[in-house]
CSV table of C-alpha atoms in Angstrom, one decimal:
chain,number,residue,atom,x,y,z
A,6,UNK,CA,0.0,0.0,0.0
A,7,UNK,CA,1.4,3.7,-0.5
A,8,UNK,CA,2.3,5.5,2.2
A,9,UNK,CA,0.1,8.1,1.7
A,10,UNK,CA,-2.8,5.8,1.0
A,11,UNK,CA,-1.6,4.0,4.4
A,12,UNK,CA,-1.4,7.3,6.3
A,13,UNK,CA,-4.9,8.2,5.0
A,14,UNK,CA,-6.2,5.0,7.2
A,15,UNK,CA,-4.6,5.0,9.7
A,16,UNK,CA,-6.0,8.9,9.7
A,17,UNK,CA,-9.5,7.5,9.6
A,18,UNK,CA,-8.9,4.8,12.2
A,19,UNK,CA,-7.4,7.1,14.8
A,20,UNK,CA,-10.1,8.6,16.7
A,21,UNK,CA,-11.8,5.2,17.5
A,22,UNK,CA,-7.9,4.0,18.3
A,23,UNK,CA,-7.0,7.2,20.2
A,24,UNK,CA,-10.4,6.5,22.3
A,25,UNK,CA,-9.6,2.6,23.2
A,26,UNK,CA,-6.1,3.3,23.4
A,27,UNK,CA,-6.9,5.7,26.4
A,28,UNK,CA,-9.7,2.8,27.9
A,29,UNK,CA,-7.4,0.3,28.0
A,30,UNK,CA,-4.3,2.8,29.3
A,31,UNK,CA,-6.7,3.8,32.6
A,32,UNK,CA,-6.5,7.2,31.6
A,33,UNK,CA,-3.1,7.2,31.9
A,34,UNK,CA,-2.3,9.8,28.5
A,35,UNK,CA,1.4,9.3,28.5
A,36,UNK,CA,0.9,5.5,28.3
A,37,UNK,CA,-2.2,6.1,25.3
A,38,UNK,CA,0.1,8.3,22.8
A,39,UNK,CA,3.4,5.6,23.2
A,40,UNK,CA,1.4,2.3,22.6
A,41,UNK,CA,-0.6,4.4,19.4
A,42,UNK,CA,3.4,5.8,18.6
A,43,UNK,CA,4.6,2.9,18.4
A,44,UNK,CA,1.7,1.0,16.5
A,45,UNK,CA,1.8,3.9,14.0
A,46,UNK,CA,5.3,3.7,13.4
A,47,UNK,CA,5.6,0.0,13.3
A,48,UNK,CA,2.9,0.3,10.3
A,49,UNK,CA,4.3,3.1,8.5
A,50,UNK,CA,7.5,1.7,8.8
A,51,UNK,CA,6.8,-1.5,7.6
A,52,UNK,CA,7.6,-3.8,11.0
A,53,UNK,CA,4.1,-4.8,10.8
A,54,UNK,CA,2.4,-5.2,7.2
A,55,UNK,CA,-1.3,-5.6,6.4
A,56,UNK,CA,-2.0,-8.4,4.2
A,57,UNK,CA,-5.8,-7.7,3.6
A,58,UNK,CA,-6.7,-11.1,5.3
A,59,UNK,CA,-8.7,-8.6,8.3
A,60,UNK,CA,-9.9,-5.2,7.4
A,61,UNK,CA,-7.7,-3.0,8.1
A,62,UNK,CA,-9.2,-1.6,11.2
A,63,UNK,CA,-9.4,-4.8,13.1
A,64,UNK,CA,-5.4,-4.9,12.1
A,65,UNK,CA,-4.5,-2.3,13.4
A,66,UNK,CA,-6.1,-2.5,16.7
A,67,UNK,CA,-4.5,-5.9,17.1
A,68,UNK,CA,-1.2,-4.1,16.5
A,69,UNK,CA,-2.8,-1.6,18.8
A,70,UNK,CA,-3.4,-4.1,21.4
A,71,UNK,CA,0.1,-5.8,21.3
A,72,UNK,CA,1.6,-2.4,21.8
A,73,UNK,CA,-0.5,-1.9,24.8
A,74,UNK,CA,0.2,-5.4,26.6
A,75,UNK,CA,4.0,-4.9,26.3
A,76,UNK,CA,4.3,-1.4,27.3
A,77,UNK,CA,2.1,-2.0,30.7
A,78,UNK,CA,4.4,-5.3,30.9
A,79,UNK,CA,7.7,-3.1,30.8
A,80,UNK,CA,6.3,-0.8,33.5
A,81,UNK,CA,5.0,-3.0,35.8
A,82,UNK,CA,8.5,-4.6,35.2
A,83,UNK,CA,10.2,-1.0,35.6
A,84,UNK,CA,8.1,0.0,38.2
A,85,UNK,CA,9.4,-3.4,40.8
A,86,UNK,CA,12.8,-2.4,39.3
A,87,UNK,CA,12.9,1.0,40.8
A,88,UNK,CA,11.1,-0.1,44.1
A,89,UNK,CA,14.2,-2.4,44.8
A,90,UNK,CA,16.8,0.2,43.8
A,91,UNK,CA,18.1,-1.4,40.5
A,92,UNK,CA,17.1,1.4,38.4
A,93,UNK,CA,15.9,5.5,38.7
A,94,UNK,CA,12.4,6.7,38.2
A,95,UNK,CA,11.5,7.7,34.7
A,96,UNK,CA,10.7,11.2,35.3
A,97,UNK,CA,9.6,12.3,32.2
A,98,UNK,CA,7.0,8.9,31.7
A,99,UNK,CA,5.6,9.3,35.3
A,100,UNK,CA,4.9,13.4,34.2
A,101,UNK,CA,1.8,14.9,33.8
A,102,UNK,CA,-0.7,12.6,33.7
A,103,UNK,CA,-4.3,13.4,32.2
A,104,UNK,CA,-5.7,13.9,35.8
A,105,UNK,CA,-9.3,14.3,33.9
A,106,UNK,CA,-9.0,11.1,32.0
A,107,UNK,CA,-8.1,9.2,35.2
A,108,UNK,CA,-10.9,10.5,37.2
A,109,UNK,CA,-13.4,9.8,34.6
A,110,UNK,CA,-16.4,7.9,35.5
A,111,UNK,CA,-16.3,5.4,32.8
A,112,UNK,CA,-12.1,5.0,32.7
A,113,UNK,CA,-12.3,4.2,36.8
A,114,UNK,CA,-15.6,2.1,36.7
A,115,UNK,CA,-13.5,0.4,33.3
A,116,UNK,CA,-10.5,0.0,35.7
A,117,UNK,CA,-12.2,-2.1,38.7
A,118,UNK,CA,-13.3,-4.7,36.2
A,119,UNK,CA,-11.0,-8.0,35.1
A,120,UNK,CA,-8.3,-7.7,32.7
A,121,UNK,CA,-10.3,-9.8,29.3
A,122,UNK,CA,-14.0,-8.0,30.6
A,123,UNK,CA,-11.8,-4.7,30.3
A,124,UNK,CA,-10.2,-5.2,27.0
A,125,UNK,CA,-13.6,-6.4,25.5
A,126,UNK,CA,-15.6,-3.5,26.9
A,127,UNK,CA,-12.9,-0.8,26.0
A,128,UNK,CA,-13.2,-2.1,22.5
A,129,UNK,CA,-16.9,-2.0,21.7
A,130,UNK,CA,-17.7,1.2,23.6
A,131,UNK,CA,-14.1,3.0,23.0
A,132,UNK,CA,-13.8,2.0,19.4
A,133,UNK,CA,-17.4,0.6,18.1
A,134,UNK,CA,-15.8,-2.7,17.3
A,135,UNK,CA,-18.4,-6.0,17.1
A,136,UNK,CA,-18.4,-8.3,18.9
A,137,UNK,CA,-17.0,-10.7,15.8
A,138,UNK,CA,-14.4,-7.7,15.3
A,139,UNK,CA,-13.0,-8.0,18.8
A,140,UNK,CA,-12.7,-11.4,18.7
A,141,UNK,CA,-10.1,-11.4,15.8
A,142,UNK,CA,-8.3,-8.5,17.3
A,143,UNK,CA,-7.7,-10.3,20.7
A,144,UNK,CA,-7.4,-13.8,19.2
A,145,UNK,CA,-10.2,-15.4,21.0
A,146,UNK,CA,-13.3,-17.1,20.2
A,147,UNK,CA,-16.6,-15.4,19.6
A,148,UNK,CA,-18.6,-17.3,22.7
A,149,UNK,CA,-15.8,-15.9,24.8
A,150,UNK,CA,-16.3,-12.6,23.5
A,151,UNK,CA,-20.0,-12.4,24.2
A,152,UNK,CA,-19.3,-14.1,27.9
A,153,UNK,CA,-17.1,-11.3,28.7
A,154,UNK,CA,-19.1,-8.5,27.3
A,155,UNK,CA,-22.4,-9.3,29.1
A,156,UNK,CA,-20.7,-10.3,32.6
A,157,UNK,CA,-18.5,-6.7,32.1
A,158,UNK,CA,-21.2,-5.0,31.4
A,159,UNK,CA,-23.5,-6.1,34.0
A,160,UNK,CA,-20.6,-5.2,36.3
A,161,UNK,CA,-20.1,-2.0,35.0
A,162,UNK,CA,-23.5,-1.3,34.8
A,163,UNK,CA,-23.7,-1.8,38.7
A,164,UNK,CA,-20.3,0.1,39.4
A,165,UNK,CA,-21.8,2.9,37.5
A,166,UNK,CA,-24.9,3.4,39.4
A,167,UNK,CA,-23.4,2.4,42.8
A,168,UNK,CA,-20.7,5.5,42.6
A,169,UNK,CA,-23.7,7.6,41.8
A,170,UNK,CA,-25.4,6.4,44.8
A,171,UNK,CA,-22.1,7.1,46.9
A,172,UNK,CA,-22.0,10.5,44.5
A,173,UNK,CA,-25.2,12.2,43.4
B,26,UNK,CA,-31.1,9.1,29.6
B,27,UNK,CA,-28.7,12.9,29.1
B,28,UNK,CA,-25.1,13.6,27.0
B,29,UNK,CA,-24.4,14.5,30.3
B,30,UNK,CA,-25.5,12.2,32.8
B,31,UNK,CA,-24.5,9.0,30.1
B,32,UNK,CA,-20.6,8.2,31.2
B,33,UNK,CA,-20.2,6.6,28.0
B,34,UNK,CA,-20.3,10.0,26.1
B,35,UNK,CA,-18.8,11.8,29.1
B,36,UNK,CA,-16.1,10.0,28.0
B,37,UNK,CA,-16.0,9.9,24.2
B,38,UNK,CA,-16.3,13.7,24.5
B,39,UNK,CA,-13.5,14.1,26.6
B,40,UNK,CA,-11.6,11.6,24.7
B,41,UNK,CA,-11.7,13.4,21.9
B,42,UNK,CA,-11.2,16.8,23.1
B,43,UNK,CA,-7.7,15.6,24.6
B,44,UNK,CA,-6.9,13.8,21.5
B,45,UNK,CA,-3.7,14.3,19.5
B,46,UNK,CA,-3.2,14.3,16.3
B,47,UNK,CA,-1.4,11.9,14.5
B,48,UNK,CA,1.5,14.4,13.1
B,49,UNK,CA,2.2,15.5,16.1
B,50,UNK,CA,2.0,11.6,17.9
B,51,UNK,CA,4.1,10.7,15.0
B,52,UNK,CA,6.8,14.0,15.3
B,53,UNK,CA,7.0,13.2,19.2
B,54,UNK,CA,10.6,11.8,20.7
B,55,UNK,CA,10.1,7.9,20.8
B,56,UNK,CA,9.9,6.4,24.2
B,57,UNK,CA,12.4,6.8,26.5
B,58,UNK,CA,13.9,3.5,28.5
B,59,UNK,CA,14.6,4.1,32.2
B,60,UNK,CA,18.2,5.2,33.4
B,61,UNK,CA,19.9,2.2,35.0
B,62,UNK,CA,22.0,2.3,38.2
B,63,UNK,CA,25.7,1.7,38.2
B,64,UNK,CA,27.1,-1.8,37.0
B,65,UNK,CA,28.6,-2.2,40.1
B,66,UNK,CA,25.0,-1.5,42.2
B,67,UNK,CA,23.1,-4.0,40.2
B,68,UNK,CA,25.8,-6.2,40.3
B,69,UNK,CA,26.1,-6.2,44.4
B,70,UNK,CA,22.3,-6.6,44.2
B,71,UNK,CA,22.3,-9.7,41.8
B,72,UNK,CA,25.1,-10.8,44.3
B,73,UNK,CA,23.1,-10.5,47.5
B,74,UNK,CA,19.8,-12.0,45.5
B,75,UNK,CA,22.2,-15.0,44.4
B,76,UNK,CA,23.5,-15.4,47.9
B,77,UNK,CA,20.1,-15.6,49.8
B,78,UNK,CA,19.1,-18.1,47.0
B,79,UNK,CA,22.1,-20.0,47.6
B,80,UNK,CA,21.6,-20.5,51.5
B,81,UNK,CA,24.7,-18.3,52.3
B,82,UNK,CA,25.6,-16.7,55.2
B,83,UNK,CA,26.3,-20.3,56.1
B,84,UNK,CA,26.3,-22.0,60.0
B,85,UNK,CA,29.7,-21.9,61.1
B,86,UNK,CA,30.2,-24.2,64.7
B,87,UNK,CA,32.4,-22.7,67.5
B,88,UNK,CA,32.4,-20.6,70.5
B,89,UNK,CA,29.8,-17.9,71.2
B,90,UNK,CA,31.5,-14.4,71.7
B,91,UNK,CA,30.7,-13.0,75.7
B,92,UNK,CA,28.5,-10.4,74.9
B,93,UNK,CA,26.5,-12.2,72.5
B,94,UNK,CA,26.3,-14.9,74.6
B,95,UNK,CA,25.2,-12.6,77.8
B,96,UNK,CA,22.6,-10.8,75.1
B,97,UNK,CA,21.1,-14.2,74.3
B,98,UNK,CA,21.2,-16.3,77.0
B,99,UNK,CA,17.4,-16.2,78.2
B,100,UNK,CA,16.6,-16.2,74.5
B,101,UNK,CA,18.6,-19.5,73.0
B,102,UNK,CA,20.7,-21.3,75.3
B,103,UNK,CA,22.6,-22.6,72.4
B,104,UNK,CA,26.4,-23.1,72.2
B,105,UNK,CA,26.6,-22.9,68.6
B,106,UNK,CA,26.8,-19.3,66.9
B,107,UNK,CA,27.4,-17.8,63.4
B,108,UNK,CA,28.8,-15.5,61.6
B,109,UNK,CA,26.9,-13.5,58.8
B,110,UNK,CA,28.9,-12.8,55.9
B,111,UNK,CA,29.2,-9.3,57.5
B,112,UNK,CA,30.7,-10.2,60.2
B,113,UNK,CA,27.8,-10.0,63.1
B,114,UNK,CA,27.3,-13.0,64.9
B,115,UNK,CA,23.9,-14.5,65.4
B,116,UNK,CA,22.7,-17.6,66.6
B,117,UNK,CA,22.0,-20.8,65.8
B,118,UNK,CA,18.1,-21.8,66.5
B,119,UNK,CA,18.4,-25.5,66.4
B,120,UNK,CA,15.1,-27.2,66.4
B,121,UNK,CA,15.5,-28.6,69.4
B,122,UNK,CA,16.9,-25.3,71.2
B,123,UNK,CA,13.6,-23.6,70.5
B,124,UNK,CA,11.0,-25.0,72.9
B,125,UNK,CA,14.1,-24.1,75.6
B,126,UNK,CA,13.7,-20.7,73.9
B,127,UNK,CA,10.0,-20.6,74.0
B,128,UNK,CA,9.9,-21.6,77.6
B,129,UNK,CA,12.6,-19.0,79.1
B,130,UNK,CA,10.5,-15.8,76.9
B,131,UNK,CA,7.5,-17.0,78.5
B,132,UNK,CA,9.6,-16.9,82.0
B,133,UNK,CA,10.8,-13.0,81.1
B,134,UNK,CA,6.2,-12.1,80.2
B,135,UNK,CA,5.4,-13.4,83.0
């Protein structure tokens, strides 16, 4: 594909992407623009090639969600590195924080939930993915898919409306 | 059910409001990785991890020094002491030295 073809879809997909990617992140900003960064890049530059056997959209956010699950793996890994001593704090990642994504309503309810109920739930309501869709982006059957979206959204549903009984 | 009130469009609104654009996601320095500490820091931290794993300080048998022995009489009448790969002694707490152990602390709370 051209590259200004590829950067015209990737253009179209980023909104929904920019949206998940900040679901999935907690809020967390910083952590949102590297994992989209990096997916970007990897595209544009050829690392990871679409070969038209998924629309393009689903490919990407499987990129997307590779991106995501190594980046939080190297932090958590970074973060128990620097609470034993063995390495600094990252100044510049641990700065400034979207302090209004994190409080959001939907991001914390999002963040109380299981890691797969998460993932699935960020994805349909973040990025208007189906059900079919999110299955081939996380690799996982459809039945699975649909078990996770109903229990996660039952459970959101109930974290929603009990912080707004704690919160009118 | 309101824009307002619905979280789901709190969010998408306020998703999108704070979203970059893609020239300026793509124009921004990659990710840094973390500074590391000095070889020789994670080195004497791999060391002591190794050691632990390895059972060291090991037992050593012999005399207990005087004022160890005066420190930790009531607690372990034991004979046998050890000496840490720092140099502090300790003691040895044999299973069959504890219930001796147990006994005289309960002696000293009562």
């Amino acid at each position: 594909m051209p590259a200004a073809s590829l950067r015209e879809q990737i253009e179209s997909v980023h909104p929904s992407a920019w949206r998940w990617a900040l679901l999935c992140a907690q809020g967390r900003r910083e952590l949102a623009e590297d994992a989209l960064q990096n997916t970007y890049l990897d595209l544009l530059e050829g690392r990871a090639v679409w070969r038209a056997e998924a629309s393009f959209r689903t490919f990407v956010f499987a990129v997307l969600q590779r991106q995501l699950w190594r980046l939080q793996r190297q932090r958590r890994l970074q973060a128990t590195l620097v609470s034993l001593g063995l390495r600094e704090a990252d100044v510049d990642a641990a700065a400034a924080p979207d302090r209004r994504a994190e409080g959001d309503a939907l991001v914390q309810a999002l963040a109380s939930l299981p890691r797969r109920q998460r993932e699935v739930l960020a994805l349909a309501f973040g990025a208007d993915l189906s059900l079919a869709e999110i299955a081939a982006v996380l690799g996982i059957g459809l039945g699975s898919v649909r078990t996770h979206y109903e229990r996660g959204k039952a459970r959101l549903r109930q974290r929603i409306h009990h912080d707004r009984e704690q919160d009118p | 059910m309101s824009a307002d009130s619905d979280p789901l469009q709190r969010f998408r609104r306020l998703a999108d409001d704070c979203r970059p654009s893609l020239a300026s996601l793509l124009q921004r320095p990659r990710p840094r990785q973390a500074r590391r500490q000095p070889l020789a820091l994670r080195l004497a931290a791999i060391g002591g991890v190794a050691a632990l794993a390895i059972g060291l300080p090991r037992w050593q048998g012999g005399d207990m020094p005087a004022p160890v022995a005066s420190r930790l009489a009531w607690e372990v009448p034991s004979d046998r002491w050890f000496t840490g790969l720092d140099g502090n002694a300790g003691v040895a707490l044999s299973e069959s030295r504890w219930p001796a152990a147990g006994r005289a602390l309960s002696d000293i709370e009562e």
